[in-house]
mmCIF file of C-alpha atoms in Angstrom:
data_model
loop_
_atom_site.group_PDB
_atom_site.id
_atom_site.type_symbol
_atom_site.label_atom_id
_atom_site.label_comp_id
_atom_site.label_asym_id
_atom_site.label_seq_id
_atom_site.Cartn_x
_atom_site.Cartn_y
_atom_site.Cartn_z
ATOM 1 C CA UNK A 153 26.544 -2.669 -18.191
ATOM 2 C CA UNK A 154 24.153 -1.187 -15.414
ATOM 3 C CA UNK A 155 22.673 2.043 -14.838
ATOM 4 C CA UNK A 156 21.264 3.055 -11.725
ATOM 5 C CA UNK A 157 22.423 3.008 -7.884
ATOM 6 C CA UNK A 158 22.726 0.766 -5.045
ATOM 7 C CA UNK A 159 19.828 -0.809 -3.279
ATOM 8 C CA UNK A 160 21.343 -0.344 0.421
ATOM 9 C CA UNK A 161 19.896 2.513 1.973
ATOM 10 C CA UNK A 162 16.069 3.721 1.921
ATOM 11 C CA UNK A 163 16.295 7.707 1.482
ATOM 12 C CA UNK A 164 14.157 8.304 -1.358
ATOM 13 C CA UNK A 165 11.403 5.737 -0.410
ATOM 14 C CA UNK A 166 8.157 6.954 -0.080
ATOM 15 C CA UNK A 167 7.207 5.397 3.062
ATOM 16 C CA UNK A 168 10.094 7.125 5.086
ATOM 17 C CA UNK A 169 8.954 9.883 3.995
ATOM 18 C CA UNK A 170 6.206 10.072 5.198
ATOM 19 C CA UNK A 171 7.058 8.275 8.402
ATOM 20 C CA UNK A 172 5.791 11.282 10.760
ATOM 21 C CA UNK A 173 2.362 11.217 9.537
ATOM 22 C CA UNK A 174 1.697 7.326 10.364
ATOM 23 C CA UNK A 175 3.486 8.298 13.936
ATOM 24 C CA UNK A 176 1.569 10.582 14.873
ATOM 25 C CA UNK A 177 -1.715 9.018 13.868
ATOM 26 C CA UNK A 178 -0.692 5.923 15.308
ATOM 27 C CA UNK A 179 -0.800 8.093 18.866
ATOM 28 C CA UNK A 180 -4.346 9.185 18.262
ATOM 29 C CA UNK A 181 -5.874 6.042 16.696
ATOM 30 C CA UNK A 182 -3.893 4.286 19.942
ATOM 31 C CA UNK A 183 -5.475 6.781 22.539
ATOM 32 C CA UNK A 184 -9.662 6.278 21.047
ATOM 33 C CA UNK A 185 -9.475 2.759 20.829
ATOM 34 C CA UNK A 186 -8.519 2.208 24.269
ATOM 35 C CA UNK A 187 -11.889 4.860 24.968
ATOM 36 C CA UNK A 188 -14.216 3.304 22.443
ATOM 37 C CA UNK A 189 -13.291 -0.502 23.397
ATOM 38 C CA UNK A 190 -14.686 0.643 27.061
ATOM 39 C CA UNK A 191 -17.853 2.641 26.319
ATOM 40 C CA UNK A 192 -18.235 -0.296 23.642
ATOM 41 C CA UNK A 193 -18.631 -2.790 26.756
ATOM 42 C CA UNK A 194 -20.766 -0.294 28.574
ATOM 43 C CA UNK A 195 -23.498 0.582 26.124
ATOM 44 C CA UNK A 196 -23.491 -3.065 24.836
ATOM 45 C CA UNK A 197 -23.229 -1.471 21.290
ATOM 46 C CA UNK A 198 -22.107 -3.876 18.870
ATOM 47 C CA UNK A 199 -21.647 -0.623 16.086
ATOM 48 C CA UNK A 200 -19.318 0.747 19.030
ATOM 49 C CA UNK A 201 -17.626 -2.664 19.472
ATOM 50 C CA UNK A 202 -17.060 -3.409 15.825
ATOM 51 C CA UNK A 203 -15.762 -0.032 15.226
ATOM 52 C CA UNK A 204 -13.057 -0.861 18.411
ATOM 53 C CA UNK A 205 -12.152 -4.070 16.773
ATOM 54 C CA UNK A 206 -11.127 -2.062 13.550
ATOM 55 C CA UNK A 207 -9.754 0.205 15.416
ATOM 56 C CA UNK A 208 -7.462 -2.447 17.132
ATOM 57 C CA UNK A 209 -6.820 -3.399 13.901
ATOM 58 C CA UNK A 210 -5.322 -0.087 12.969
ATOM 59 C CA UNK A 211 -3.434 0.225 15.743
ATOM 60 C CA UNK A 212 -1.580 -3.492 14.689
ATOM 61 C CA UNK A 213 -1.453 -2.123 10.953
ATOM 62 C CA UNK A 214 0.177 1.570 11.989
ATOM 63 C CA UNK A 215 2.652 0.398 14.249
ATOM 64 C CA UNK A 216 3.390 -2.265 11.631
ATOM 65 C CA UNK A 217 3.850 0.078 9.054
ATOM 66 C CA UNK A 218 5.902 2.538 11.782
ATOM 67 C CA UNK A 219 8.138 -1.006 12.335
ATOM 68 C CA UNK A 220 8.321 -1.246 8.629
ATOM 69 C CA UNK A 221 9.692 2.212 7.267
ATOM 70 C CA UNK A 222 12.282 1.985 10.177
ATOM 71 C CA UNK A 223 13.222 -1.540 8.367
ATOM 72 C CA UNK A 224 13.186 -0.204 4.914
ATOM 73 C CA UNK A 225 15.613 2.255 5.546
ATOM 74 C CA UNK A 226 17.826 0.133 7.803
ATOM 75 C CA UNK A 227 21.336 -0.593 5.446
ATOM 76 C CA UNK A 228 21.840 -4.252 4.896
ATOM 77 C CA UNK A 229 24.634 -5.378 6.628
ATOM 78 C CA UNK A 230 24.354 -9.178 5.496
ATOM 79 C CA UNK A 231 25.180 -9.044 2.480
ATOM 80 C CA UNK A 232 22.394 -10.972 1.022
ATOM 81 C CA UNK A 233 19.593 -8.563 0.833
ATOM 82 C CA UNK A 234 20.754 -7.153 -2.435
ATOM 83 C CA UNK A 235 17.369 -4.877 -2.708
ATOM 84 C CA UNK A 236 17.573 -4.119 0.994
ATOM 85 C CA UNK A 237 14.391 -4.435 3.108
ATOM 86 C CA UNK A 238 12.144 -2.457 1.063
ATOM 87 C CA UNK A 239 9.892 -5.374 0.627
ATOM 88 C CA UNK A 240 8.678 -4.846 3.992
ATOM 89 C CA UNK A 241 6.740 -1.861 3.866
ATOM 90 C CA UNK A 242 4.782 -4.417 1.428
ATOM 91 C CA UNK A 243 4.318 -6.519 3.777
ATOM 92 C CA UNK A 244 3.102 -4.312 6.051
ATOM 93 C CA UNK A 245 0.070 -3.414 3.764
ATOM 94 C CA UNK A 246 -0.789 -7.388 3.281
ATOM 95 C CA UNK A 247 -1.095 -7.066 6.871
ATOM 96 C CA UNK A 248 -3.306 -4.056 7.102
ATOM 97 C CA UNK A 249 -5.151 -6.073 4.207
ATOM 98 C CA UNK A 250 -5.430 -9.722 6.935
ATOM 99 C CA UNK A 251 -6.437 -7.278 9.868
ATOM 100 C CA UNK A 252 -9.369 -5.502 7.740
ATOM 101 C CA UNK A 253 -10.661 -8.924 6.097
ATOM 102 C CA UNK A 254 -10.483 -10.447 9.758
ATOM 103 C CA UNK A 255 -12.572 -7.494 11.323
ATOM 104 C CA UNK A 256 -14.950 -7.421 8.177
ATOM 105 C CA UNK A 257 -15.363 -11.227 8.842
ATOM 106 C CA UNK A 258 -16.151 -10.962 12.931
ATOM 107 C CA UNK A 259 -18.784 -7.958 12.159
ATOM 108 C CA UNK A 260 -21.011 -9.876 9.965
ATOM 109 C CA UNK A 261 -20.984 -13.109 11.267
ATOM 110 C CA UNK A 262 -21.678 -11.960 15.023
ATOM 111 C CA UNK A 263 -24.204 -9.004 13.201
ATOM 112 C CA UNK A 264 -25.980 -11.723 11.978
ATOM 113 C CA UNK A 265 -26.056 -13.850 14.608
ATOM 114 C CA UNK A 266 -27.613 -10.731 16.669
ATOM 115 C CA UNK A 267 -30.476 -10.592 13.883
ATOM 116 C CA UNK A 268 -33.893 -11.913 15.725
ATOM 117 C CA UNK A 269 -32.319 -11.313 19.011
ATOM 118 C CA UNK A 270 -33.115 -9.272 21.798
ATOM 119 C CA UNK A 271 -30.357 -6.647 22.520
ATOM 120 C CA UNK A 272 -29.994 -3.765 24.677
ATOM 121 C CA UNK A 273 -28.423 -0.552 23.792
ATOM 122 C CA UNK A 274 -27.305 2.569 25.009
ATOM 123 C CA UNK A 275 -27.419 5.106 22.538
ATOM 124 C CA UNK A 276 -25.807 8.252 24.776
ATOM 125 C CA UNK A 277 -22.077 6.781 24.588
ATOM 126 C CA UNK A 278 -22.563 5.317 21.136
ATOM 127 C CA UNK A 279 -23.399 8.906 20.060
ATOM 128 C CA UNK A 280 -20.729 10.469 22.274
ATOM 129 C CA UNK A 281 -17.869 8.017 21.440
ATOM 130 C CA UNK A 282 -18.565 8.400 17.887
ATOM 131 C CA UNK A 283 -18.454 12.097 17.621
ATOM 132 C CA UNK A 284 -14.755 11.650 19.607
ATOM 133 C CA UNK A 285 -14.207 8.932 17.134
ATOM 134 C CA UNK A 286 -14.719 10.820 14.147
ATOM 135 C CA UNK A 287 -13.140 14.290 15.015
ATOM 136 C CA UNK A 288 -9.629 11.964 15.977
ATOM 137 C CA UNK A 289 -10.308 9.879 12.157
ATOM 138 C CA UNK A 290 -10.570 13.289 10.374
ATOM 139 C CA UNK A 291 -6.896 14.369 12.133
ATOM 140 C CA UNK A 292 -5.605 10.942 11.112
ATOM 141 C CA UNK A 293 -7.043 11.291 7.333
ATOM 142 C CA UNK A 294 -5.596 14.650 7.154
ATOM 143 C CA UNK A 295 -2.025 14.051 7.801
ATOM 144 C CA UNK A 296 -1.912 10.597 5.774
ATOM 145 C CA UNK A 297 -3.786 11.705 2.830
ATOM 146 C CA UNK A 298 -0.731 13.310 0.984
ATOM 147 C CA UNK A 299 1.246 10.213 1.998
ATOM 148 C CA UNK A 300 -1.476 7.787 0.329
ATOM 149 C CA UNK A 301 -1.088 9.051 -3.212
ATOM 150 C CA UNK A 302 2.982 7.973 -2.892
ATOM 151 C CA UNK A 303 3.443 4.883 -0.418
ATOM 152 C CA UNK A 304 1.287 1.197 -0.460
ATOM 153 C CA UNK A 305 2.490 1.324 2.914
ATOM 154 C CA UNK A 306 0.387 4.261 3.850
ATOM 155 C CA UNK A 307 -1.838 3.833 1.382
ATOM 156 C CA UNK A 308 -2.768 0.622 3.505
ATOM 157 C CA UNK A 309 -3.010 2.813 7.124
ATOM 158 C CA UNK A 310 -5.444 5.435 5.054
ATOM 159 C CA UNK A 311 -7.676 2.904 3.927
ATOM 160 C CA UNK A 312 -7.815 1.745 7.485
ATOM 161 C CA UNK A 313 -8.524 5.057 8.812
ATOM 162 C CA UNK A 314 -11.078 6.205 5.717
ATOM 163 C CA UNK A 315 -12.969 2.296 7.307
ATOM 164 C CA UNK A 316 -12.616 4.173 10.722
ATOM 165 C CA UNK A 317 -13.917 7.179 10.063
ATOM 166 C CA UNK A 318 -17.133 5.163 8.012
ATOM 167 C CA UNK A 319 -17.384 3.527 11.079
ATOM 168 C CA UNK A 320 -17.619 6.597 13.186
ATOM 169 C CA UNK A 321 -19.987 7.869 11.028
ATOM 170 C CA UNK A 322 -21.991 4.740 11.442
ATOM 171 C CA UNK A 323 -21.787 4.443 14.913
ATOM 172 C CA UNK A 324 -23.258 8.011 15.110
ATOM 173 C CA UNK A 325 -26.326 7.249 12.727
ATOM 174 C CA UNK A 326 -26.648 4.441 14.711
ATOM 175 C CA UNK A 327 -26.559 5.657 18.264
ATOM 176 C CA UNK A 328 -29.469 8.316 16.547
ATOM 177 C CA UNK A 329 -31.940 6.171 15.205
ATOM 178 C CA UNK A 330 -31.407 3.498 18.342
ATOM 179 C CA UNK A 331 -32.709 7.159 20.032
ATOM 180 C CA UNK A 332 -35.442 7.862 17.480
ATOM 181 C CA UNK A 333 -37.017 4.930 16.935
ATOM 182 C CA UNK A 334 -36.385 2.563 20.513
ATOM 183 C CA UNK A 335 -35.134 0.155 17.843
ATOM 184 C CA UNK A 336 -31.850 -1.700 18.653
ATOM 185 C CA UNK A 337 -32.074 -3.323 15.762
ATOM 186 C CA UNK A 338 -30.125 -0.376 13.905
ATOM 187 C CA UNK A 339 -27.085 -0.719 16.009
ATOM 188 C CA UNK A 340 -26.840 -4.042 13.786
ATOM 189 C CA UNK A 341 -27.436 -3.202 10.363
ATOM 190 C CA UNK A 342 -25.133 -0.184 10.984
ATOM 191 C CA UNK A 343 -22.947 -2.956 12.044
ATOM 192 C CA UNK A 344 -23.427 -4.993 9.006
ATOM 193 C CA UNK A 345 -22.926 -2.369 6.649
ATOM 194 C CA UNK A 346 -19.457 -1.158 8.201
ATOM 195 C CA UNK A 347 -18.590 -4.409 7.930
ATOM 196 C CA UNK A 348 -19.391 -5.010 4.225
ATOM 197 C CA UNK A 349 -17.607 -1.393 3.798
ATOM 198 C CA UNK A 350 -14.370 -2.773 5.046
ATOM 199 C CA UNK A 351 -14.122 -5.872 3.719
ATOM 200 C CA UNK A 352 -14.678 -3.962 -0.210
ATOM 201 C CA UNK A 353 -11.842 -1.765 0.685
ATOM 202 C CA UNK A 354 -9.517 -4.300 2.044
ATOM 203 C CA UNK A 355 -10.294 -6.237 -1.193
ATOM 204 C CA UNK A 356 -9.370 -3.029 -2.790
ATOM 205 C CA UNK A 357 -5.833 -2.796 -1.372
ATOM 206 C CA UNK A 358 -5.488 -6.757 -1.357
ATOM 207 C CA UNK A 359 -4.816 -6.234 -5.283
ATOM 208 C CA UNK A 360 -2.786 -4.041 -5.366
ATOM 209 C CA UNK A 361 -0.311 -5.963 -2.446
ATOM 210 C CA UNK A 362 -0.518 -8.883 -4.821
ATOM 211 C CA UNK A 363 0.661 -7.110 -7.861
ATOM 212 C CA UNK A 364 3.596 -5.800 -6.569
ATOM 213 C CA UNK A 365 4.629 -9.044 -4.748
ATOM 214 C CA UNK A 366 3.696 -10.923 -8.216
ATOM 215 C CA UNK A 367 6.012 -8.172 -9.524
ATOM 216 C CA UNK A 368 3.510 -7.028 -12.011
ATOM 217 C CA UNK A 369 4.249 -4.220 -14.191
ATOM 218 C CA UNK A 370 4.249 -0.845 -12.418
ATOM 219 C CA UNK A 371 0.633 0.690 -12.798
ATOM 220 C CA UNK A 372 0.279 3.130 -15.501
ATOM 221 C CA UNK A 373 3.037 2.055 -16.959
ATOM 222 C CA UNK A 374 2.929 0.647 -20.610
ATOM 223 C CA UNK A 375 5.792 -2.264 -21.618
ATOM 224 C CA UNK A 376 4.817 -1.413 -25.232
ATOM 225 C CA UNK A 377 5.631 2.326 -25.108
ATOM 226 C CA UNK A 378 8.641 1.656 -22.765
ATOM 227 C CA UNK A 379 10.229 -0.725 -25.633
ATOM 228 C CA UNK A 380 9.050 1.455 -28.479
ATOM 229 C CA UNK A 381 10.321 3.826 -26.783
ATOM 230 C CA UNK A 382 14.308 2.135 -25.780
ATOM 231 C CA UNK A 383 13.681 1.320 -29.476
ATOM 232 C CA UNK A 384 14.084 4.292 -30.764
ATOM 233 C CA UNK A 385 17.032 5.719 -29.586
ATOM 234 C CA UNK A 386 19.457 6.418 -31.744
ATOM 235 C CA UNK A 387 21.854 3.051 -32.360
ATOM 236 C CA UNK A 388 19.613 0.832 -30.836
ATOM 237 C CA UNK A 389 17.962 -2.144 -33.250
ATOM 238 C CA UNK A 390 16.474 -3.852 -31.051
ATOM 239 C CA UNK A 391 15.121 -4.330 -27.303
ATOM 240 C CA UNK A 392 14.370 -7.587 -25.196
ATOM 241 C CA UNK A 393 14.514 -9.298 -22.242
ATOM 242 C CA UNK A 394 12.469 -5.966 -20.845
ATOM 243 C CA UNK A 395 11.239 -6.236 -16.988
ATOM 244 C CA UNK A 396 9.018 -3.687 -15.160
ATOM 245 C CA UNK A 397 7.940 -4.552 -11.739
ATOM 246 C CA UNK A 398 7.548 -2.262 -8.440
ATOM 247 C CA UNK A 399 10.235 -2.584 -5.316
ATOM 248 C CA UNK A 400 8.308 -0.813 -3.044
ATOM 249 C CA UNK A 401 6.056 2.435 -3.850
ATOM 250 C CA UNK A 402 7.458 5.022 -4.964
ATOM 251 C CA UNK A 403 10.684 2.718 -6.084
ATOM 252 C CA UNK A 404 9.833 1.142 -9.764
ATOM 253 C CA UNK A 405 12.600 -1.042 -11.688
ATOM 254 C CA UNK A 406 13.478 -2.407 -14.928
ATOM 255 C CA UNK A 407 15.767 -4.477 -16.883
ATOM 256 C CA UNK A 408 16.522 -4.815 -20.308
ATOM 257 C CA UNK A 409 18.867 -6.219 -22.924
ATOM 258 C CA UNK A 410 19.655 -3.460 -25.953
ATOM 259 C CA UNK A 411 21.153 -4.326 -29.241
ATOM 260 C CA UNK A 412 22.940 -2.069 -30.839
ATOM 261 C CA UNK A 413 25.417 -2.009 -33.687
ATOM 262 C CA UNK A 414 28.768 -3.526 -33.829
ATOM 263 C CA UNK A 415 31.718 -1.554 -32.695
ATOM 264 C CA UNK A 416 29.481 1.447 -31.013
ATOM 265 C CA UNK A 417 30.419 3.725 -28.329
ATOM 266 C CA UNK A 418 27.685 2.854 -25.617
ATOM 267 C CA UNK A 419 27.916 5.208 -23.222
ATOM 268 C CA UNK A 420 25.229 7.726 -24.946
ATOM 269 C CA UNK A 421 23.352 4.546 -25.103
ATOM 270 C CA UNK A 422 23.565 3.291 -21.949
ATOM 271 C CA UNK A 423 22.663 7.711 -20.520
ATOM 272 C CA UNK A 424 19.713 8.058 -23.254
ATOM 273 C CA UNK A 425 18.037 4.964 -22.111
ATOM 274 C CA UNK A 426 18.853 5.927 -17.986
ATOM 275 C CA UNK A 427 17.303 9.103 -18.597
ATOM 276 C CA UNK A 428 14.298 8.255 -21.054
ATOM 277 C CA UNK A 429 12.863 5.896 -18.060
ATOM 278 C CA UNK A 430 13.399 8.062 -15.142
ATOM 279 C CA UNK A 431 11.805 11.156 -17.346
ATOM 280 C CA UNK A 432 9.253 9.363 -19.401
ATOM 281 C CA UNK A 433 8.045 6.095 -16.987
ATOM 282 C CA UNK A 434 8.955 6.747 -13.632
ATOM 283 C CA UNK A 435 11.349 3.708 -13.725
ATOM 284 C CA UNK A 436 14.498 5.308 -11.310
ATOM 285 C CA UNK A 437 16.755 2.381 -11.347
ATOM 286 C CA UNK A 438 17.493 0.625 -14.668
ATOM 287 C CA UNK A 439 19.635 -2.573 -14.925
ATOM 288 C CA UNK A 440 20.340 -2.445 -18.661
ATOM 289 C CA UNK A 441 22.872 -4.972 -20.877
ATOM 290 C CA UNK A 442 24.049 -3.633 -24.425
ATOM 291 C CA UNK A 443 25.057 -6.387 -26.961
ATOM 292 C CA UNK A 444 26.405 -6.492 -30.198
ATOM 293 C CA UNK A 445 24.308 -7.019 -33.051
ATOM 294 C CA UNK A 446 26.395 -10.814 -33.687
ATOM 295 C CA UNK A 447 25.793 -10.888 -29.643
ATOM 296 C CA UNK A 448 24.081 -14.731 -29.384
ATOM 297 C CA UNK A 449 22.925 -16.837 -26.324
ATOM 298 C CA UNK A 450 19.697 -14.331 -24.733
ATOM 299 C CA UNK A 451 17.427 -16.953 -26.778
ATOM 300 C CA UNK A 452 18.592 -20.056 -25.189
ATOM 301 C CA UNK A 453 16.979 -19.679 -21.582
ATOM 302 C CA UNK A 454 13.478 -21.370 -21.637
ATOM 303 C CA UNK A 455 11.732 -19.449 -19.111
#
């Protein structure tokens, strides 16, 4: 006996919720990169030009994530996709995860490669571009913050944007002490650091993609205190087979086998247990099976 809803159509996800914010700061992050990526070539920064390549790099991960919501909430008219497309808004975020790694990874190597070398810098567009760069970050971290606390999926375009706005931030500290000092050597270790800084928060992220595609249990959620607590309804002796694992954010699931006593009315069961893990654990959609006490044959599969 099952508890819960249907999996075909996406209007309580987080991520379409949301899907406004990563719109609109897809359109700004789209708009500076094309300005940055050009002053980049012109000063011969490579603070500016790492800070474009990230910024390319957001604008793959928002429209990916802008792709993905739009999937996510698309019905399933297969047939086969019996939890819908959810799954791709995951995705999306091991993308934005790829993108930051592979950004991180170009940054260092050609930062240290510049080490020892001559290089000449502008430091009037770095300095300029960056203070453009930063005001259009700060819009962008504004309107996804709220959205980062409910969805991976823009959980994954904040991180990208909080690496932007450390990079704008960068390339301004760099484009002043290339100023101060006459030393271009600063537009690299600015470099390097941004680099480093992204690659820790893409590691960050990368976790937390893996755990829900490893369907790990839901974070902050306790299997103990979920079974103690199934236990513990009235009628029910005993609880197994229990499964937590995260759909998508904002969308956690569970299934579990109860045992209750011969002969029982379940239905009070069946709403007491719905209602306990939609209140209590954040679990929306429950799958749950109620068996007889004499019920045999759970213990026979071996995995």
């Amino acid at each position: 006996m099952s508890a819960g809803h249907g999996h075909g159509h996406g209007q309580g996800h987080a991520g379409g919720r949301h899907r406004w914010r990563l719109a609109v700061s897809f359109a700004l992050i789209g708009a500076y990169f094309v300005v940055e990526l050009v002053y980049g070539l012109v000063s011969g920064s490579l603070a500016l030009l790492s800070d474009a390549g990230h910024m390319a790099a957001d604008v793959v991960t928002l429209g990916a994530a802008l792709v993905a919501t739009r999937i996510a909430t698309r019905p399933d008219a297969s047939g086969r996709r019996s939890y819908g497309s959810y799954r791709a808004e995951v995705f999306a975020s091991l993308l934005a995860v790829v993108m930051m790694l592979g950004v991180a990874l170009y940054v260092v190597i050609e930062a240290i490669g510049r080490i020892g070398g001559p290089a000449a810098v502008s430091s009037g567009p770095m300095l300029v571009v960056g203070a453009i760069g930063l005001a259009v970050n700060l819009v962008a971290l504004l309107l996804l913050r709220s959205g980062a606390a409910e969805s991976l999926n823009v959980k994954g375009a904040y991180l990208e944007v909080v690496a932007d706005t450390a990079g704008s931030v960068g390339v301004i500290a760099a484009g002043w002490l290339v100023a101060a000092t006459g030393r271009p050597y600063w537009d690299t270790l600015v470099a390097l650091a941004i680099g480093v800084f992204v690659a820790v928060r893409a590691i960050v992220l990368g976790r937390q993609v893996l755990a829900v595609l490893g369907q790990h249990v839901p974070e902050g959620v306790d299997p103990a205190a979920v079974a103690a607590d199934l236990a513990a309804i009235d009628g029910v002796r005993d609880v197994h087979d229990l499964h937590l694992w995260t759909l998508t954010s904002g969308m956690n699931v569970a299934t579990a086998h109860l045992v209750t006593g011969d002969q029982r009315d379940n239905h009070p069961v069946l709403d007491q247990a719905r209602d306990l893990l939609r209140r209590r654990h954040g679990v929306a959609h429950a799958t749950l099976q109620v068996e007889p006490a004499d019920h045999h044959g759970c213990d026979e599969l071996d995995w």
